[in-house]
């Protein structure tokens, strides 16, 4: 099974060019040029081995950097959501303490605050790991390009 997937991905990367044509008001993709104005589209996955022009390399690096910026945005959004939710829970906890609550009510809200912090910490940690992977991918691409340029 492992060898079959390697063959599949090897075949996919070898046959990476697809042609895009606009015909009859629609977009059509083919492995052969379908019209005289067919546009060659590189369908290699981002971060694959480099071959081609510096422009193609730049496109790959830019695509990975765009993904990185999106992940950074997601991290900031999660941190903002976490802070807002924790502020609401702490305000609720403050109001509850002022109304002479039962001990289990105070414990329940403290546990809710703790679970919220843990849940967001896990999600943020996952996104940060994704970001580190993307940043490593940019470094790898730049090294591959430097080797190919020499």
mmCIF file of N, CA and C in Angstrom:
data_model
loop_
_atom_site.group_PDB
_atom_site.id
_atom_site.type_symbol
_atom_site.label_atom_id
_atom_site.label_comp_id
_atom_site.label_asym_id
_atom_site.label_seq_id
_atom_site.Cartn_x
_atom_site.Cartn_y
_atom_site.Cartn_z
ATOM 1 N N UNK A 1 0.828 -1.201 0.000
ATOM 2 C CA UNK A 1 0.000 0.000 0.000
ATOM 3 C C UNK A 1 0.869 1.261 0.000
ATOM 4 N N UNK A 2 1.933 1.239 0.783
ATOM 5 C CA UNK A 2 2.812 2.396 0.873
ATOM 6 C C UNK A 2 3.449 2.690 -0.479
ATOM 7 N N UNK A 3 3.878 1.629 -1.175
ATOM 8 C CA UNK A 3 4.528 1.811 -2.468
ATOM 9 C C UNK A 3 3.543 2.308 -3.515
ATOM 10 N N UNK A 4 2.299 1.857 -3.395
ATOM 11 C CA UNK A 4 1.275 2.306 -4.330
ATOM 12 C C UNK A 4 1.053 3.814 -4.201
ATOM 13 N N UNK A 5 1.005 4.313 -2.957
ATOM 14 C CA UNK A 5 0.820 5.756 -2.767
ATOM 15 C C UNK A 5 2.032 6.529 -3.265
ATOM 16 N N UNK A 6 3.244 5.978 -3.097
ATOM 17 C CA UNK A 6 4.435 6.650 -3.616
ATOM 18 C C UNK A 6 4.391 6.735 -5.134
ATOM 19 N N UNK A 7 3.947 5.661 -5.770
ATOM 20 C CA UNK A 7 3.815 5.682 -7.227
ATOM 21 C C UNK A 7 2.788 6.712 -7.663
ATOM 22 N N UNK A 8 1.688 6.767 -6.927
ATOM 23 C CA UNK A 8 0.635 7.724 -7.267
ATOM 24 C C UNK A 8 1.145 9.156 -7.163
ATOM 25 N N UNK A 9 1.788 9.487 -6.051
ATOM 26 C CA UNK A 9 2.276 10.854 -5.879
ATOM 27 C C UNK A 9 3.413 11.167 -6.839
ATOM 28 N N UNK A 10 4.230 10.172 -7.144
ATOM 29 C CA UNK A 10 5.302 10.374 -8.122
ATOM 30 C C UNK A 10 4.726 10.665 -9.492
ATOM 31 N N UNK A 11 3.673 9.951 -9.860
ATOM 32 C CA UNK A 11 3.036 10.189 -11.152
ATOM 33 C C UNK A 11 2.378 11.555 -11.175
ATOM 34 N N UNK A 12 1.793 11.940 -10.037
ATOM 35 C CA UNK A 12 1.128 13.233 -9.983
ATOM 36 C C UNK A 12 2.118 14.377 -10.148
ATOM 37 N N UNK A 13 3.264 14.277 -9.484
ATOM 38 C CA UNK A 13 4.228 15.365 -9.579
ATOM 39 C C UNK A 13 4.896 15.398 -10.948
ATOM 40 N N UNK A 14 5.001 14.245 -11.599
ATOM 41 C CA UNK A 14 5.601 14.228 -12.929
ATOM 42 C C UNK A 14 4.652 14.829 -13.958
ATOM 43 N N UNK A 15 3.375 14.665 -13.770
ATOM 44 C CA UNK A 15 2.365 15.159 -14.702
ATOM 45 C C UNK A 15 1.689 16.370 -14.064
ATOM 46 N N UNK A 16 2.437 17.421 -13.834
ATOM 47 C CA UNK A 16 1.939 18.538 -13.049
ATOM 48 C C UNK A 16 1.261 19.618 -13.877
ATOM 49 N N UNK A 17 1.496 19.686 -15.184
ATOM 50 C CA UNK A 17 0.946 20.769 -15.977
ATOM 51 C C UNK A 17 -0.447 20.412 -16.471
ATOM 52 N N UNK A 18 -1.356 21.345 -16.257
ATOM 53 C CA UNK A 18 -2.734 21.214 -16.712
ATOM 54 C C UNK A 18 -3.043 22.475 -17.490
ATOM 55 N N UNK A 19 -3.855 22.350 -18.516
ATOM 56 C CA UNK A 19 -4.213 23.513 -19.332
ATOM 57 C C UNK A 19 -5.613 23.979 -18.984
ATOM 58 N N UNK A 20 -5.753 25.287 -18.884
ATOM 59 C CA UNK A 20 -7.027 25.912 -18.540
ATOM 60 C C UNK A 20 -7.526 26.671 -19.761
ATOM 61 N N UNK A 21 -8.766 26.373 -20.166
ATOM 62 C CA UNK A 21 -9.358 27.043 -21.319
ATOM 63 C C UNK A 21 -10.737 27.555 -20.940
ATOM 64 N N UNK A 22 -11.090 28.671 -21.504
ATOM 65 C CA UNK A 22 -12.438 29.182 -21.326
ATOM 66 C C UNK A 22 -13.199 28.916 -22.613
ATOM 67 N N UNK A 23 -14.160 28.006 -22.551
ATOM 68 C CA UNK A 23 -14.952 27.650 -23.726
ATOM 69 C C UNK A 23 -16.427 27.683 -23.380
ATOM 70 N N UNK A 24 -17.213 28.195 -24.280
ATOM 71 C CA UNK A 24 -18.669 28.267 -24.111
ATOM 72 C C UNK A 24 -19.068 28.902 -22.782
ATOM 73 N N UNK A 25 -18.343 29.920 -22.369
ATOM 74 C CA UNK A 25 -18.670 30.641 -21.136
ATOM 75 C C UNK A 25 -18.263 29.911 -19.866
ATOM 76 N N UNK A 26 -17.596 28.772 -19.988
ATOM 77 C CA UNK A 26 -17.174 28.021 -18.814
ATOM 78 C C UNK A 26 -15.684 27.782 -18.831
ATOM 79 N N UNK A 27 -15.171 27.305 -17.740
ATOM 80 C CA UNK A 27 -13.744 27.011 -17.627
ATOM 81 C C UNK A 27 -13.575 25.501 -17.718
ATOM 82 N N UNK A 28 -12.601 25.082 -18.518
ATOM 83 C CA UNK A 28 -12.344 23.665 -18.733
ATOM 84 C C UNK A 28 -10.865 23.405 -18.483
ATOM 85 N N UNK A 29 -10.573 22.289 -17.811
ATOM 86 C CA UNK A 29 -9.196 21.901 -17.552
ATOM 87 C C UNK A 29 -8.909 20.607 -18.302
ATOM 88 N N UNK A 30 -7.704 20.515 -18.869
ATOM 89 C CA UNK A 30 -7.333 19.334 -19.635
ATOM 90 C C UNK A 30 -5.834 19.140 -19.545
ATOM 91 N N UNK A 31 -5.369 17.903 -19.770
ATOM 92 C CA UNK A 31 -3.929 17.689 -19.760
ATOM 93 C C UNK A 31 -3.312 18.068 -21.105
ATOM 94 N N UNK A 32 -4.160 18.344 -22.101
ATOM 95 C CA UNK A 32 -3.705 18.801 -23.407
ATOM 96 C C UNK A 32 -4.290 20.187 -23.665
ATOM 97 N N UNK A 33 -3.596 21.044 -24.411
ATOM 98 C CA UNK A 33 -4.157 22.366 -24.719
ATOM 99 C C UNK A 33 -5.497 22.202 -25.442
ATOM 100 N N UNK A 34 -6.550 22.799 -24.896
ATOM 101 C CA UNK A 34 -7.876 22.620 -25.467
ATOM 102 C C UNK A 34 -8.246 23.753 -26.422
ATOM 103 N N UNK A 35 -7.427 24.784 -26.515
ATOM 104 C CA UNK A 35 -7.665 25.888 -27.441
ATOM 105 C C UNK A 35 -6.338 26.596 -27.672
ATOM 106 N N UNK A 36 -6.336 27.515 -28.621
ATOM 107 C CA UNK A 36 -5.094 28.236 -28.913
ATOM 108 C C UNK A 36 -4.710 29.180 -27.776
ATOM 109 N N UNK A 37 -5.688 29.636 -27.020
ATOM 110 C CA UNK A 37 -5.403 30.550 -25.911
ATOM 111 C C UNK A 37 -5.308 29.808 -24.573
ATOM 112 N N UNK A 38 -5.024 28.495 -24.610
ATOM 113 C CA UNK A 38 -4.930 27.696 -23.387
ATOM 114 C C UNK A 38 -3.819 28.219 -22.486
ATOM 115 N N UNK A 39 -4.120 28.284 -21.202
ATOM 116 C CA UNK A 39 -3.158 28.770 -20.216
ATOM 117 C C UNK A 39 -2.627 27.571 -19.441
ATOM 118 N N UNK A 40 -1.313 27.404 -19.402
ATOM 119 C CA UNK A 40 -0.708 26.306 -18.646
ATOM 120 C C UNK A 40 -0.768 26.642 -17.166
ATOM 121 N N UNK A 41 -1.283 25.709 -16.361
ATOM 122 C CA UNK A 41 -1.416 25.894 -14.919
ATOM 123 C C UNK A 41 -0.598 24.820 -14.229
ATOM 124 N N UNK A 42 0.262 25.217 -13.334
ATOM 125 C CA UNK A 42 1.091 24.270 -12.595
ATOM 126 C C UNK A 42 0.276 23.737 -11.424
ATOM 127 N N UNK A 43 0.003 22.462 -11.413
ATOM 128 C CA UNK A 43 -0.846 21.858 -10.387
ATOM 129 C C UNK A 43 -0.041 21.117 -9.324
ATOM 130 N N UNK A 44 1.283 21.355 -9.268
ATOM 131 C CA UNK A 44 2.078 20.709 -8.234
ATOM 132 C C UNK A 44 1.655 21.232 -6.873
ATOM 133 N N UNK A 45 1.647 20.372 -5.881
ATOM 134 C CA UNK A 45 1.347 20.844 -4.536
ATOM 135 C C UNK A 45 2.389 21.860 -4.097
ATOM 136 N N UNK A 46 1.968 22.814 -3.283
ATOM 137 C CA UNK A 46 2.890 23.824 -2.793
ATOM 138 C C UNK A 46 3.973 23.149 -1.973
ATOM 139 N N UNK A 47 5.217 23.544 -2.207
ATOM 140 C CA UNK A 47 6.339 23.015 -1.442
ATOM 141 C C UNK A 47 6.980 21.804 -2.069
ATOM 142 N N UNK A 48 6.586 21.442 -3.282
ATOM 143 C CA UNK A 48 7.219 20.301 -3.921
ATOM 144 C C UNK A 48 8.554 20.739 -4.501
ATOM 145 N N UNK A 49 9.303 19.788 -5.004
ATOM 146 C CA UNK A 49 10.629 20.076 -5.542
ATOM 147 C C UNK A 49 10.540 21.108 -6.656
ATOM 148 N N UNK A 50 11.525 21.954 -6.699
ATOM 149 C CA UNK A 50 11.516 23.048 -7.653
ATOM 150 C C UNK A 50 12.060 22.619 -8.999
ATOM 151 N N UNK A 51 11.404 23.061 -10.005
ATOM 152 C CA UNK A 51 11.935 22.989 -11.356
ATOM 153 C C UNK A 51 11.225 24.085 -12.101
ATOM 154 N N UNK A 52 11.924 24.787 -12.891
ATOM 155 C CA UNK A 52 11.286 25.853 -13.634
ATOM 156 C C UNK A 52 11.937 27.188 -13.374
ATOM 157 N N UNK A 53 11.153 28.205 -13.564
ATOM 158 C CA UNK A 53 11.666 29.565 -13.528
ATOM 159 C C UNK A 53 11.672 30.124 -12.106
ATOM 160 N N UNK A 54 12.427 31.198 -11.919
ATOM 161 C CA UNK A 54 12.382 31.876 -10.619
ATOM 162 C C UNK A 54 10.978 32.388 -10.295
ATOM 163 N N UNK A 55 10.207 32.709 -11.318
ATOM 164 C CA UNK A 55 8.830 33.158 -11.095
ATOM 165 C C UNK A 55 7.967 32.078 -10.468
ATOM 166 N N UNK A 56 8.158 30.838 -10.924
ATOM 167 C CA UNK A 56 7.417 29.723 -10.341
ATOM 168 C C UNK A 56 7.819 29.511 -8.883
ATOM 169 N N UNK A 57 9.101 29.635 -8.627
ATOM 170 C CA UNK A 57 9.600 29.517 -7.259
ATOM 171 C C UNK A 57 8.965 30.590 -6.384
ATOM 172 N N UNK A 58 8.961 31.810 -6.884
ATOM 173 C CA UNK A 58 8.402 32.927 -6.128
ATOM 174 C C UNK A 58 6.925 32.685 -5.813
ATOM 175 N N UNK A 59 6.192 32.106 -6.781
ATOM 176 C CA UNK A 59 4.777 31.813 -6.568
ATOM 177 C C UNK A 59 4.602 30.800 -5.434
ATOM 178 N N UNK A 60 5.456 29.780 -5.413
ATOM 179 C CA UNK A 60 5.369 28.787 -4.346
ATOM 180 C C UNK A 60 5.638 29.411 -2.984
ATOM 181 N N UNK A 61 6.688 30.198 -2.897
ATOM 182 C CA UNK A 61 7.035 30.844 -1.633
ATOM 183 C C UNK A 61 5.918 31.801 -1.212
ATOM 184 N N UNK A 62 5.401 32.574 -2.147
ATOM 185 C CA UNK A 62 4.316 33.509 -1.831
ATOM 186 C C UNK A 62 3.069 32.780 -1.342
ATOM 187 N N UNK A 63 2.762 31.633 -1.946
ATOM 188 C CA UNK A 63 1.592 30.863 -1.521
ATOM 189 C C UNK A 63 1.758 30.378 -0.081
ATOM 190 N N UNK A 64 2.943 29.914 0.266
ATOM 191 C CA UNK A 64 3.181 29.443 1.633
ATOM 192 C C UNK A 64 3.136 30.625 2.599
ATOM 193 N N UNK A 65 3.675 31.762 2.189
ATOM 194 C CA UNK A 65 3.642 32.945 3.059
ATOM 195 C C UNK A 65 2.215 33.440 3.265
ATOM 196 N N UNK A 66 1.379 33.339 2.218
ATOM 197 C CA UNK A 66 -0.032 33.717 2.378
ATOM 198 C C UNK A 66 -0.718 32.806 3.397
ATOM 199 N N UNK A 67 -0.434 31.520 3.318
ATOM 200 C CA UNK A 67 -0.990 30.584 4.296
ATOM 201 C C UNK A 67 -0.521 30.954 5.701
ATOM 202 N N UNK A 68 0.750 31.331 5.817
ATOM 203 C CA UNK A 68 1.296 31.717 7.121
ATOM 204 C C UNK A 68 0.574 32.934 7.680
ATOM 205 N N UNK A 69 0.337 33.924 6.826
ATOM 206 C CA UNK A 69 -0.370 35.126 7.291
ATOM 207 C C UNK A 69 -1.791 34.784 7.730
ATOM 208 N N UNK A 70 -2.434 33.869 7.015
ATOM 209 C CA UNK A 70 -3.782 33.457 7.394
ATOM 210 C C UNK A 70 -3.767 32.767 8.756
ATOM 211 N N UNK A 71 -2.784 31.912 8.988
ATOM 212 C CA UNK A 71 -2.678 31.220 10.274
ATOM 213 C C UNK A 71 -2.393 32.231 11.386
ATOM 214 N N UNK A 72 -1.546 33.220 11.118
ATOM 215 C CA UNK A 72 -1.281 34.270 12.111
ATOM 216 C C UNK A 72 -2.572 35.014 12.449
ATOM 217 N N UNK A 73 -3.386 35.288 11.437
ATOM 218 C CA UNK A 73 -4.677 35.937 11.657
ATOM 219 C C UNK A 73 -5.569 35.051 12.526
ATOM 220 N N UNK A 74 -5.590 33.749 12.247
ATOM 221 C CA UNK A 74 -6.408 32.814 13.022
ATOM 222 C C UNK A 74 -5.959 32.797 14.485
ATOM 223 N N UNK A 75 -4.651 32.835 14.721
ATOM 224 C CA UNK A 75 -4.129 32.840 16.088
ATOM 225 C C UNK A 75 -4.592 34.101 16.816
ATOM 226 N N UNK A 76 -4.453 35.249 16.157
ATOM 227 C CA UNK A 76 -4.881 36.506 16.774
ATOM 228 C C UNK A 76 -6.381 36.492 17.069
ATOM 229 N N UNK A 77 -7.148 35.946 16.144
ATOM 230 C CA UNK A 77 -8.599 35.864 16.327
ATOM 231 C C UNK A 77 -8.948 34.971 17.517
ATOM 232 N N UNK A 78 -8.281 33.815 17.625
ATOM 233 C CA UNK A 78 -8.523 32.917 18.753
ATOM 234 C C UNK A 78 -8.153 33.573 20.081
ATOM 235 N N UNK A 79 -7.023 34.268 20.099
ATOM 236 C CA UNK A 79 -6.609 34.940 21.336
ATOM 237 C C UNK A 79 -7.613 36.020 21.734
ATOM 238 N N UNK A 80 -8.134 36.736 20.747
ATOM 239 C CA UNK A 80 -9.130 37.771 21.027
ATOM 240 C C UNK A 80 -10.431 37.140 21.544
ATOM 241 N N UNK A 81 -10.877 36.060 20.904
ATOM 242 C CA UNK A 81 -12.089 35.365 21.356
ATOM 243 C C UNK A 81 -11.908 34.859 22.784
ATOM 244 N N UNK A 82 -10.740 34.304 23.063
ATOM 245 C CA UNK A 82 -10.450 33.780 24.397
ATOM 246 C C UNK A 82 -10.537 34.881 25.444
ATOM 247 N N UNK A 83 -9.886 36.002 25.168
ATOM 248 C CA UNK A 83 -9.908 37.108 26.124
ATOM 249 C C UNK A 83 -11.326 37.630 26.363
ATOM 250 N N UNK A 84 -12.096 37.755 25.291
ATOM 251 C CA UNK A 84 -13.465 38.250 25.419
ATOM 252 C C UNK A 84 -14.319 37.288 26.242
ATOM 253 N N UNK A 85 -14.214 36.005 25.954
ATOM 254 C CA UNK A 85 -14.993 35.007 26.678
ATOM 255 C C UNK A 85 -14.583 34.942 28.144
ATOM 256 N N UNK A 86 -13.273 35.007 28.397
ATOM 257 C CA UNK A 86 -12.815 34.978 29.783
ATOM 258 C C UNK A 86 -13.270 36.210 30.556
ATOM 259 N N UNK A 87 -13.278 37.364 29.905
ATOM 260 C CA UNK A 87 -13.770 38.573 30.571
ATOM 261 C C UNK A 87 -15.241 38.420 30.955
ATOM 262 N N UNK A 88 -16.038 37.857 30.046
ATOM 263 C CA UNK A 88 -17.456 37.643 30.324
ATOM 264 C C UNK A 88 -17.639 36.667 31.486
ATOM 265 N N UNK A 89 -16.876 35.582 31.477
ATOM 266 C CA UNK A 89 -16.986 34.593 32.547
ATOM 267 C C UNK A 89 -16.532 35.160 33.894
ATOM 268 N N UNK A 90 -15.480 35.941 33.869
ATOM 269 C CA UNK A 90 -14.996 36.533 35.123
ATOM 270 C C UNK A 90 -15.973 37.582 35.656
ATOM 271 N N UNK A 91 -16.627 38.309 34.752
ATOM 272 C CA UNK A 91 -17.657 39.260 35.186
ATOM 273 C C UNK A 91 -18.829 38.503 35.812
ATOM 274 N N UNK A 92 -19.196 37.386 35.204
ATOM 275 C CA UNK A 92 -20.264 36.554 35.753
ATOM 276 C C UNK A 92 -19.862 36.004 37.120
ATOM 277 N N UNK A 93 -18.609 35.613 37.247
ATOM 278 C CA UNK A 93 -18.102 35.101 38.511
ATOM 279 C C UNK A 93 -18.129 36.184 39.587
ATOM 280 N N UNK A 94 -17.759 37.393 39.218
ATOM 281 C CA UNK A 94 -17.774 38.518 40.165
ATOM 282 C C UNK A 94 -19.189 38.789 40.658
ATOM 283 N N UNK A 95 -20.156 38.821 39.725
ATOM 284 C CA UNK A 95 -21.555 39.053 40.106
ATOM 285 C C UNK A 95 -22.067 37.943 41.020
ATOM 286 N N UNK A 96 -21.670 36.723 40.691
ATOM 287 C CA UNK A 96 -22.106 35.582 41.486
ATOM 288 C C UNK A 96 -21.568 35.671 42.910
ATOM 289 N N UNK A 97 -20.322 36.046 43.063
ATOM 290 C CA UNK A 97 -19.725 36.145 44.401
ATOM 291 C C UNK A 97 -20.382 37.230 45.248
ATOM 292 N N UNK A 98 -20.876 38.260 44.610
ATOM 293 C CA UNK A 98 -21.510 39.366 45.336
ATOM 294 C C UNK A 98 -22.910 39.000 45.820
ATOM 295 N N UNK A 99 -23.480 37.909 45.271
ATOM 296 C CA UNK A 99 -24.859 37.548 45.620
ATOM 297 C C UNK A 99 -24.934 36.390 46.617
ATOM 298 N N UNK A 100 -23.865 36.143 47.350
ATOM 299 C CA UNK A 100 -23.796 35.080 48.359
ATOM 300 C C UNK A 100 -24.215 33.729 47.776
ATOM 301 N N UNK A 101 -23.396 33.232 46.854
ATOM 302 C CA UNK A 101 -23.750 31.977 46.174
ATOM 303 C C UNK A 101 -23.410 30.751 47.019
ATOM 304 N N UNK A 102 -23.878 29.625 46.515
ATOM 305 C CA UNK A 102 -23.492 28.358 47.123
ATOM 306 C C UNK A 102 -22.105 28.001 46.581
ATOM 307 N N UNK A 103 -21.408 27.178 47.305
ATOM 308 C CA UNK A 103 -20.037 26.818 46.943
ATOM 309 C C UNK A 103 -19.973 26.119 45.588
ATOM 310 N N UNK A 104 -20.963 25.276 45.283
ATOM 311 C CA UNK A 104 -20.928 24.563 44.005
ATOM 312 C C UNK A 104 -21.120 25.502 42.814
ATOM 313 N N UNK A 105 -21.832 26.615 43.002
ATOM 314 C CA UNK A 105 -21.989 27.588 41.910
ATOM 315 C C UNK A 105 -20.657 28.263 41.595
ATOM 316 N N UNK A 106 -19.924 28.634 42.632
ATOM 317 C CA UNK A 106 -18.613 29.266 42.460
ATOM 318 C C UNK A 106 -17.641 28.277 41.822
ATOM 319 N N UNK A 107 -17.672 27.029 42.273
ATOM 320 C CA UNK A 107 -16.800 25.990 41.723
ATOM 321 C C UNK A 107 -17.116 25.742 40.253
ATOM 322 N N UNK A 108 -18.397 25.709 39.927
ATOM 323 C CA UNK A 108 -18.804 25.446 38.539
ATOM 324 C C UNK A 108 -18.290 26.526 37.595
ATOM 325 N N UNK A 109 -18.397 27.780 37.989
ATOM 326 C CA UNK A 109 -17.932 28.847 37.095
ATOM 327 C C UNK A 109 -16.409 28.868 37.027
ATOM 328 N N UNK A 110 -15.731 28.535 38.124
ATOM 329 C CA UNK A 110 -14.263 28.468 38.095
ATOM 330 C C UNK A 110 -13.806 27.352 37.152
ATOM 331 N N UNK A 111 -14.519 26.224 37.173
ATOM 332 C CA UNK A 111 -14.192 25.132 36.262
ATOM 333 C C UNK A 111 -14.463 25.514 34.814
ATOM 334 N N UNK A 112 -15.523 26.264 34.594
ATOM 335 C CA UNK A 112 -15.846 26.719 33.235
ATOM 336 C C UNK A 112 -14.737 27.635 32.707
ATOM 337 N N UNK A 113 -14.240 28.511 33.564
ATOM 338 C CA UNK A 113 -13.137 29.405 33.178
ATOM 339 C C UNK A 113 -11.896 28.575 32.844
ATOM 340 N N UNK A 114 -11.590 27.596 33.680
ATOM 341 C CA UNK A 114 -10.412 26.764 33.457
ATOM 342 C C UNK A 114 -10.526 25.959 32.162
ATOM 343 N N UNK A 115 -11.707 25.377 31.899
ATOM 344 C CA UNK A 115 -11.909 24.611 30.662
ATOM 345 C C UNK A 115 -11.782 25.505 29.434
ATOM 346 N N UNK A 116 -12.303 26.722 29.533
ATOM 347 C CA UNK A 116 -12.211 27.662 28.419
ATOM 348 C C UNK A 116 -10.750 27.999 28.129
ATOM 349 N N UNK A 117 -9.974 28.271 29.176
ATOM 350 C CA UNK A 117 -8.557 28.572 28.989
ATOM 351 C C UNK A 117 -7.826 27.394 28.355
ATOM 352 N N UNK A 118 -8.115 26.178 28.820
ATOM 353 C CA UNK A 118 -7.460 24.994 28.268
ATOM 354 C C UNK A 118 -7.832 24.776 26.807
ATOM 355 N N UNK A 119 -9.127 24.900 26.498
ATOM 356 C CA UNK A 119 -9.591 24.670 25.126
ATOM 357 C C UNK A 119 -8.927 25.652 24.154
ATOM 358 N N UNK A 120 -8.898 26.917 24.527
ATOM 359 C CA UNK A 120 -8.274 27.907 23.654
ATOM 360 C C UNK A 120 -6.766 27.734 23.592
ATOM 361 N N UNK A 121 -6.148 27.345 24.702
ATOM 362 C CA UNK A 121 -4.699 27.115 24.691
ATOM 363 C C UNK A 121 -4.346 25.983 23.730
ATOM 364 N N UNK A 122 -5.161 24.929 23.703
ATOM 365 C CA UNK A 122 -4.919 23.817 22.778
ATOM 366 C C UNK A 122 -5.086 24.259 21.328
ATOM 367 N N UNK A 123 -6.144 24.999 21.054
ATOM 368 C CA UNK A 123 -6.389 25.452 19.683
ATOM 369 C C UNK A 123 -5.283 26.396 19.213
ATOM 370 N N UNK A 124 -4.879 27.303 20.077
ATOM 371 C CA UNK A 124 -3.816 28.249 19.726
ATOM 372 C C UNK A 124 -2.498 27.506 19.534
ATOM 373 N N UNK A 125 -2.231 26.531 20.380
ATOM 374 C CA UNK A 125 -1.012 25.737 20.249
ATOM 375 C C UNK A 125 -0.986 24.990 18.913
ATOM 376 N N UNK A 126 -2.110 24.444 18.512
ATOM 377 C CA UNK A 126 -2.202 23.747 17.236
ATOM 378 C C UNK A 126 -1.927 24.693 16.072
ATOM 379 N N UNK A 127 -2.512 25.872 16.117
ATOM 380 C CA UNK A 127 -2.291 26.860 15.054
ATOM 381 C C UNK A 127 -0.835 27.321 15.023
ATOM 382 N N UNK A 128 -0.224 27.478 16.192
ATOM 383 C CA UNK A 128 1.180 27.889 16.239
ATOM 384 C C UNK A 128 2.082 26.806 15.663
ATOM 385 N N UNK A 129 1.736 25.543 15.908
ATOM 386 C CA UNK A 129 2.508 24.441 15.324
ATOM 387 C C UNK A 129 2.370 24.456 13.798
ATOM 388 N N UNK A 130 1.173 24.732 13.309
ATOM 389 C CA UNK A 130 0.953 24.845 11.865
ATOM 390 C C UNK A 130 1.793 25.979 11.297
ATOM 391 N N UNK A 131 1.812 27.103 11.994
ATOM 392 C CA UNK A 131 2.599 28.253 11.553
ATOM 393 C C UNK A 131 4.091 27.915 11.504
ATOM 394 N N UNK A 132 4.590 27.231 12.525
ATOM 395 C CA UNK A 132 6.009 26.842 12.517
ATOM 396 C C UNK A 132 6.307 25.925 11.328
ATOM 397 N N UNK A 133 5.390 25.026 11.017
ATOM 398 C CA UNK A 133 5.570 24.139 9.870
ATOM 399 C C UNK A 133 5.624 24.906 8.565
ATOM 400 N N UNK A 134 4.751 25.899 8.420
ATOM 401 C CA UNK A 134 4.754 26.718 7.208
ATOM 402 C C UNK A 134 6.034 27.536 7.095
ATOM 403 N N UNK A 135 6.496 28.069 8.218
ATOM 404 C CA UNK A 135 7.733 28.840 8.198
ATOM 405 C C UNK A 135 8.918 27.951 7.829
ATOM 406 N N UNK A 136 8.923 26.715 8.324
ATOM 407 C CA UNK A 136 9.978 25.773 7.953
ATOM 408 C C UNK A 136 9.898 25.432 6.468
ATOM 409 N N UNK A 137 8.678 25.372 5.952
ATOM 410 C CA UNK A 137 8.492 25.075 4.531
ATOM 411 C C UNK A 137 9.053 26.202 3.663
ATOM 412 N N UNK A 138 8.884 27.445 4.097
ATOM 413 C CA UNK A 138 9.448 28.586 3.358
ATOM 414 C C UNK A 138 10.973 28.479 3.339
ATOM 415 N N UNK A 139 11.560 28.164 4.493
ATOM 416 C CA UNK A 139 13.021 28.027 4.568
ATOM 417 C C UNK A 139 13.495 26.914 3.636
ATOM 418 N N UNK A 140 12.782 25.785 3.640
ATOM 419 C CA UNK A 140 13.148 24.664 2.774
ATOM 420 C C UNK A 140 13.069 25.051 1.306
ATOM 421 N N UNK A 141 11.997 25.729 0.927
ATOM 422 C CA UNK A 141 11.852 26.170 -0.464
ATOM 423 C C UNK A 141 12.984 27.107 -0.870
ATOM 424 N N UNK A 142 13.326 28.027 0.016
ATOM 425 C CA UNK A 142 14.399 28.970 -0.304
ATOM 426 C C UNK A 142 15.745 28.251 -0.430
ATOM 427 N N UNK A 143 15.979 27.238 0.387
ATOM 428 C CA UNK A 143 17.220 26.457 0.275
ATOM 429 C C UNK A 143 17.240 25.674 -1.037
ATOM 430 N N UNK A 144 16.096 25.079 -1.402
ATOM 431 C CA UNK A 144 16.022 24.338 -2.656
ATOM 432 C C UNK A 144 16.315 25.261 -3.834
ATOM 433 N N UNK A 145 15.763 26.444 -3.778
ATOM 434 C CA UNK A 145 15.985 27.387 -4.863
ATOM 435 C C UNK A 145 17.445 27.803 -4.935
ATOM 436 N N UNK A 146 18.057 28.018 -3.766
ATOM 437 C CA UNK A 146 19.470 28.419 -3.747
ATOM 438 C C UNK A 146 20.346 27.306 -4.338
ATOM 439 N N UNK A 147 20.023 26.042 -4.028
ATOM 440 C CA UNK A 147 20.783 24.931 -4.604
ATOM 441 C C UNK A 147 20.577 24.841 -6.105
ATOM 442 N N UNK A 148 19.339 25.049 -6.547
ATOM 443 C CA UNK A 148 19.034 24.966 -7.983
ATOM 444 C C UNK A 148 19.682 26.114 -8.744
ATOM 445 N N UNK A 149 19.818 27.268 -8.109
ATOM 446 C CA UNK A 149 20.398 28.440 -8.770
ATOM 447 C C UNK A 149 21.909 28.288 -8.938
ATOM 448 N N UNK A 150 22.534 27.505 -8.084
ATOM 449 C CA UNK A 150 24.002 27.340 -8.155
ATOM 450 C C UNK A 150 24.395 26.398 -9.211
#
